Amino acid sequence: MRADLAVVGGGVVGMSCAWAAAEAGMSVALVDPSPGSGASGVAAGMLAPATESQFTEAELSKANVASLAMWPLFAERLERRSRSEVGLRTEGTLVVAAGPPDRPVVEQARTFLAETGFAVIRLSSRELRAMEPSLSSAAGAFAVPGDLQVDNRALLSALQAALAESGVVTVRSKVAALEWRDGAVVGATTLGGTSVEAATVLLAAGAWSTGIGQLPAPLPLRPVKGHILRLEGDPAKPLLSHTVRAVVSGRACYLVPRADGSVVVGATMEDRGFDGRLMAGAVGDLLEDARTLVPALGETALAEASVGFRPGSPDNAPLVGRWHADGLLVACGHHRNGILLAPLTADAILATLEGSEPPPAAAAFDPSRPAVAAVRRKVASPPPSPVAGAGRNTDREMSVG
Ligand SMILES: Cc1cc2nc3c(=O)[nH]c(=O)nc-3n(C[C@H](O)[C@H](O)[C@H](O)COP(=O)(O)OP(=O)(O)OC[C@H]3O[C@@H](n4cnc5c(N)ncnc54)[C@H](O)[C@@H]3O)c2cc1C
């Protein structure tokens, strides 16, 4: 098989890039044994540059904001192409301190976001109750009206449908290695020995990108494990309408409501390599915090508990662009914000494929930036296992402040 572009990996990033290239008239093959089965399938789907904003990640934050601005049009085009809905929601985020000890963290976050230029609105207890009657009383809260959210699973189904409509060929196999000729990458070989030849190979296999054979240079990525839950709900009587991000006794927790009444509860952040085990402590803590915030969630069914692996990079920004060889591009390392950053990533890859400059907003994605080069030099001689030592790691996915 031969194509203009071979995309290795069919998560939100690989599929968004494949779709953009196909819509621009290129022939595209996407190789993945099970598209949508990686981090993209377990994610919460928050499109939240504000509440993901960190003091140390100013450049990444600009990219997050720029990609958020692209989302409404991206969703509209995708829905039209796929003839399906992606569940983009615009109610925004509420940030809540569950108890008095949590108030300083939330207040600090509000000040930081306001100073950074995000729209934030302080809420009284009465205003919070009016917006979300199911929430327990809180010690402090503010609203972030600009954050969006999308149903990540509906999004992945829509992307698969759009790929088929746009003529992308999906090869359901695992890629073993890159193929080389005369010093350039010219394709990818599957585990079964099938060769997919292409003028350009785009490596977009999330946290698994490091395991592809014959890379010209090691990719400095690590899997960041996340536990996440899905609680059933009644679409006629949804418990929440906004995304709620909270601090509960010092632990971060988020609740993301879906159109079917279900609520996504997340998420842990753990450096434990590819340890896919569901840990009782992590699930128990998430349930406890969810019930503290919305007691009625204790009456719902636990539909799913799952684990995903965020592709973490040295500075938490993705690597998008040429990777040390002619014919090879990468789009990986999107860590906590791969769903949010999919439209901007696809734009940056399309620009590179067409020989133009990537959008300025994607400056943080440059794979030759110093933060990546420094760690790449170190991973060339492998370090000891990055797996954390014994004990629970209760870090949570909440970045405000
Ligand atoms: C618990 C959790 C919550 C999250 N919440 C959010 C959120 O609210 N908002 C947000 O923006 N982001 C969120 N993220 C982050 C987001 O999910 C990731 O950044 C994003 O999904 C990365 O997408 P990807 O396409 O790079 O990788 P993945 O989705 O992991 O896809 C990689 C694909 O590569 C394929 N693959 C692997 N090896 C091979 C191979 N050898 N050959 C071919 N294919 C291969 C896999 O089958 C998979 O389909 C969350 C992540 C987790 C874990």
mmCIF file of C-alpha atoms and ligand atoms in Angstrom, residues 8-14 31-40 42-46 173-175 204-206 208 212 226 228 254 267 308-311 334-340 397, ligand 1:
data_model
loop_
_atom_site.group_PDB
_atom_site.id
_atom_site.type_symbol
_atom_site.label_atom_id
_atom_site.label_comp_id
_atom_site.label_asym_id
_atom_site.label_seq_id
_atom_site.Cartn_x
_atom_site.Cartn_y
_atom_site.Cartn_z
ATOM 1 C CA VAL A 8 0.676 5.783 12.980
ATOM 2 C CA GLY A 9 -1.893 5.950 15.785
ATOM 3 C CA GLY A 10 -5.612 6.685 15.667
ATOM 4 C CA GLY A 11 -6.289 8.644 18.838
ATOM 5 C CA VAL A 12 -7.785 12.131 18.696
ATOM 6 C CA VAL A 13 -4.455 13.544 17.529
ATOM 7 C CA GLY A 14 -3.718 11.050 14.733
ATOM 8 C CA VAL A 31 -2.533 2.481 10.945
ATOM 9 C CA ASP A 32 -3.862 1.474 14.366
ATOM 10 C CA PRO A 33 -5.016 -1.944 15.663
ATOM 11 C CA SER A 34 -7.842 -0.291 17.591
ATOM 12 C CA PRO A 35 -8.487 3.398 16.846
ATOM 13 C CA GLY A 36 -9.795 5.412 19.792
ATOM 14 C CA SER A 37 -8.652 2.880 22.390
ATOM 15 C CA GLY A 38 -5.878 5.007 23.934
ATOM 16 C CA ALA A 39 -6.051 8.015 26.254
ATOM 17 C CA SER A 40 -8.526 9.756 23.937
ATOM 18 C CA VAL A 42 -10.962 7.482 28.488
ATOM 19 C CA ALA A 43 -10.455 11.267 28.728
ATOM 20 C CA ALA A 44 -12.980 13.609 30.327
ATOM 21 C CA GLY A 45 -13.240 15.876 27.285
ATOM 22 C CA MET A 46 -12.749 19.182 29.080
ATOM 23 C CA SER A 173 -2.616 -3.356 12.568
ATOM 24 C CA LYS A 174 0.097 -2.448 15.001
ATOM 25 C CA VAL A 175 3.153 -0.745 13.569
ATOM 26 C CA ALA A 204 0.937 9.945 16.604
ATOM 27 C CA ALA A 205 0.717 6.907 18.857
ATOM 28 C CA GLY A 206 0.382 8.856 22.114
ATOM 29 C CA TRP A 208 3.199 4.364 22.875
ATOM 30 C CA ILE A 212 8.068 2.172 17.512
ATOM 31 C CA GLY A 226 -4.955 8.405 35.183
ATOM 32 C CA ILE A 228 -11.287 7.989 35.858
ATOM 33 C CA TYR A 254 -13.615 17.123 38.605
ATOM 34 C CA ALA A 267 -8.743 11.937 37.689
ATOM 35 C CA GLY A 308 -5.619 5.810 30.677
ATOM 36 C CA PHE A 309 -2.083 6.863 29.862
ATOM 37 C CA ARG A 310 -1.451 10.519 29.074
ATOM 38 C CA PRO A 311 1.575 11.007 26.826
ATOM 39 C CA HIS A 334 -0.142 16.096 24.461
ATOM 40 C CA HIS A 335 -0.317 15.041 28.109
ATOM 41 C CA ARG A 336 -3.402 16.515 29.878
ATOM 42 C CA ASN A 337 -4.801 18.446 26.900
ATOM 43 C CA GLY A 338 -4.775 16.315 23.766
ATOM 44 C CA ILE A 339 -8.489 16.710 23.122
ATOM 45 C CA LEU A 340 -8.276 20.477 23.563
ATOM 46 C CA GLU A 397 -5.563 16.439 37.486
HETATM 47 C C1 LIG B 1 -7.855 10.196 32.791
HETATM 48 C C2 LIG B 1 -7.573 11.167 31.660
HETATM 49 C C3 LIG B 1 -8.354 12.300 31.527
HETATM 50 C C4 LIG B 1 -8.083 13.214 30.494
HETATM 51 N N1 LIG B 1 -8.885 14.307 30.339
HETATM 52 C C5 LIG B 1 -8.649 15.182 29.333
HETATM 53 C C6 LIG B 1 -9.501 16.297 29.135
HETATM 54 O O1 LIG B 1 -10.463 16.483 29.871
HETATM 55 N N2 LIG B 1 -9.227 17.153 28.107
HETATM 56 C C7 LIG B 1 -8.156 16.958 27.274
HETATM 57 O O2 LIG B 1 -7.947 17.780 26.367
HETATM 58 N N3 LIG B 1 -7.344 15.896 27.431
HETATM 59 C C8 LIG B 1 -7.556 15.013 28.446
HETATM 60 N N4 LIG B 1 -6.725 13.952 28.634
HETATM 61 C C9 LIG B 1 -5.516 13.852 27.802
HETATM 62 C C10 LIG B 1 -5.860 13.277 26.448
HETATM 63 O O3 LIG B 1 -6.655 12.140 26.610
HETATM 64 C C11 LIG B 1 -4.566 12.931 25.688
HETATM 65 O O4 LIG B 1 -3.685 14.027 25.674
HETATM 66 C C12 LIG B 1 -4.915 12.572 24.244
HETATM 67 O O5 LIG B 1 -5.937 11.611 24.234
HETATM 68 C C13 LIG B 1 -3.709 12.062 23.501
HETATM 69 O O6 LIG B 1 -4.172 11.654 22.244
HETATM 70 P P1 LIG B 1 -3.274 10.813 21.256
HETATM 71 O O7 LIG B 1 -4.051 10.656 20.013
HETATM 72 O O8 LIG B 1 -1.922 11.438 21.186
HETATM 73 O O9 LIG B 1 -3.034 9.423 21.998
HETATM 74 P P2 LIG B 1 -4.033 8.226 22.329
HETATM 75 O O10 LIG B 1 -5.422 8.650 22.450
HETATM 76 O O11 LIG B 1 -3.424 7.509 23.486
HETATM 77 O O12 LIG B 1 -3.968 7.327 21.036
HETATM 78 C C14 LIG B 1 -2.843 6.589 20.679
HETATM 79 C C15 LIG B 1 -3.263 5.562 19.650
HETATM 80 O O13 LIG B 1 -2.089 4.935 19.159
HETATM 81 C C16 LIG B 1 -2.387 3.579 18.945
HETATM 82 N N5 LIG B 1 -1.130 2.833 18.948
HETATM 83 C C17 LIG B 1 -0.334 2.521 20.004
HETATM 84 N N6 LIG B 1 0.727 1.812 19.595
HETATM 85 C C18 LIG B 1 0.599 1.691 18.244
HETATM 86 C C19 LIG B 1 1.393 1.043 17.247
HETATM 87 N N7 LIG B 1 2.522 0.407 17.550
HETATM 88 N N8 LIG B 1 0.947 1.074 15.972
HETATM 89 C C20 LIG B 1 -0.194 1.732 15.640
HETATM 90 N N9 LIG B 1 -0.974 2.352 16.554
HETATM 91 C C21 LIG B 1 -0.569 2.328 17.829
HETATM 92 C C22 LIG B 1 -3.339 3.201 20.069
HETATM 93 O O14 LIG B 1 -4.131 2.078 19.710
HETATM 94 C C23 LIG B 1 -4.162 4.478 20.220
HETATM 95 O O15 LIG B 1 -5.353 4.421 19.454
HETATM 96 C C24 LIG B 1 -6.998 12.993 29.614
HETATM 97 C C25 LIG B 1 -6.241 11.827 29.733
HETATM 98 C C26 LIG B 1 -6.526 10.915 30.745
HETATM 99 C C27 LIG B 1 -5.719 9.653 30.834
#
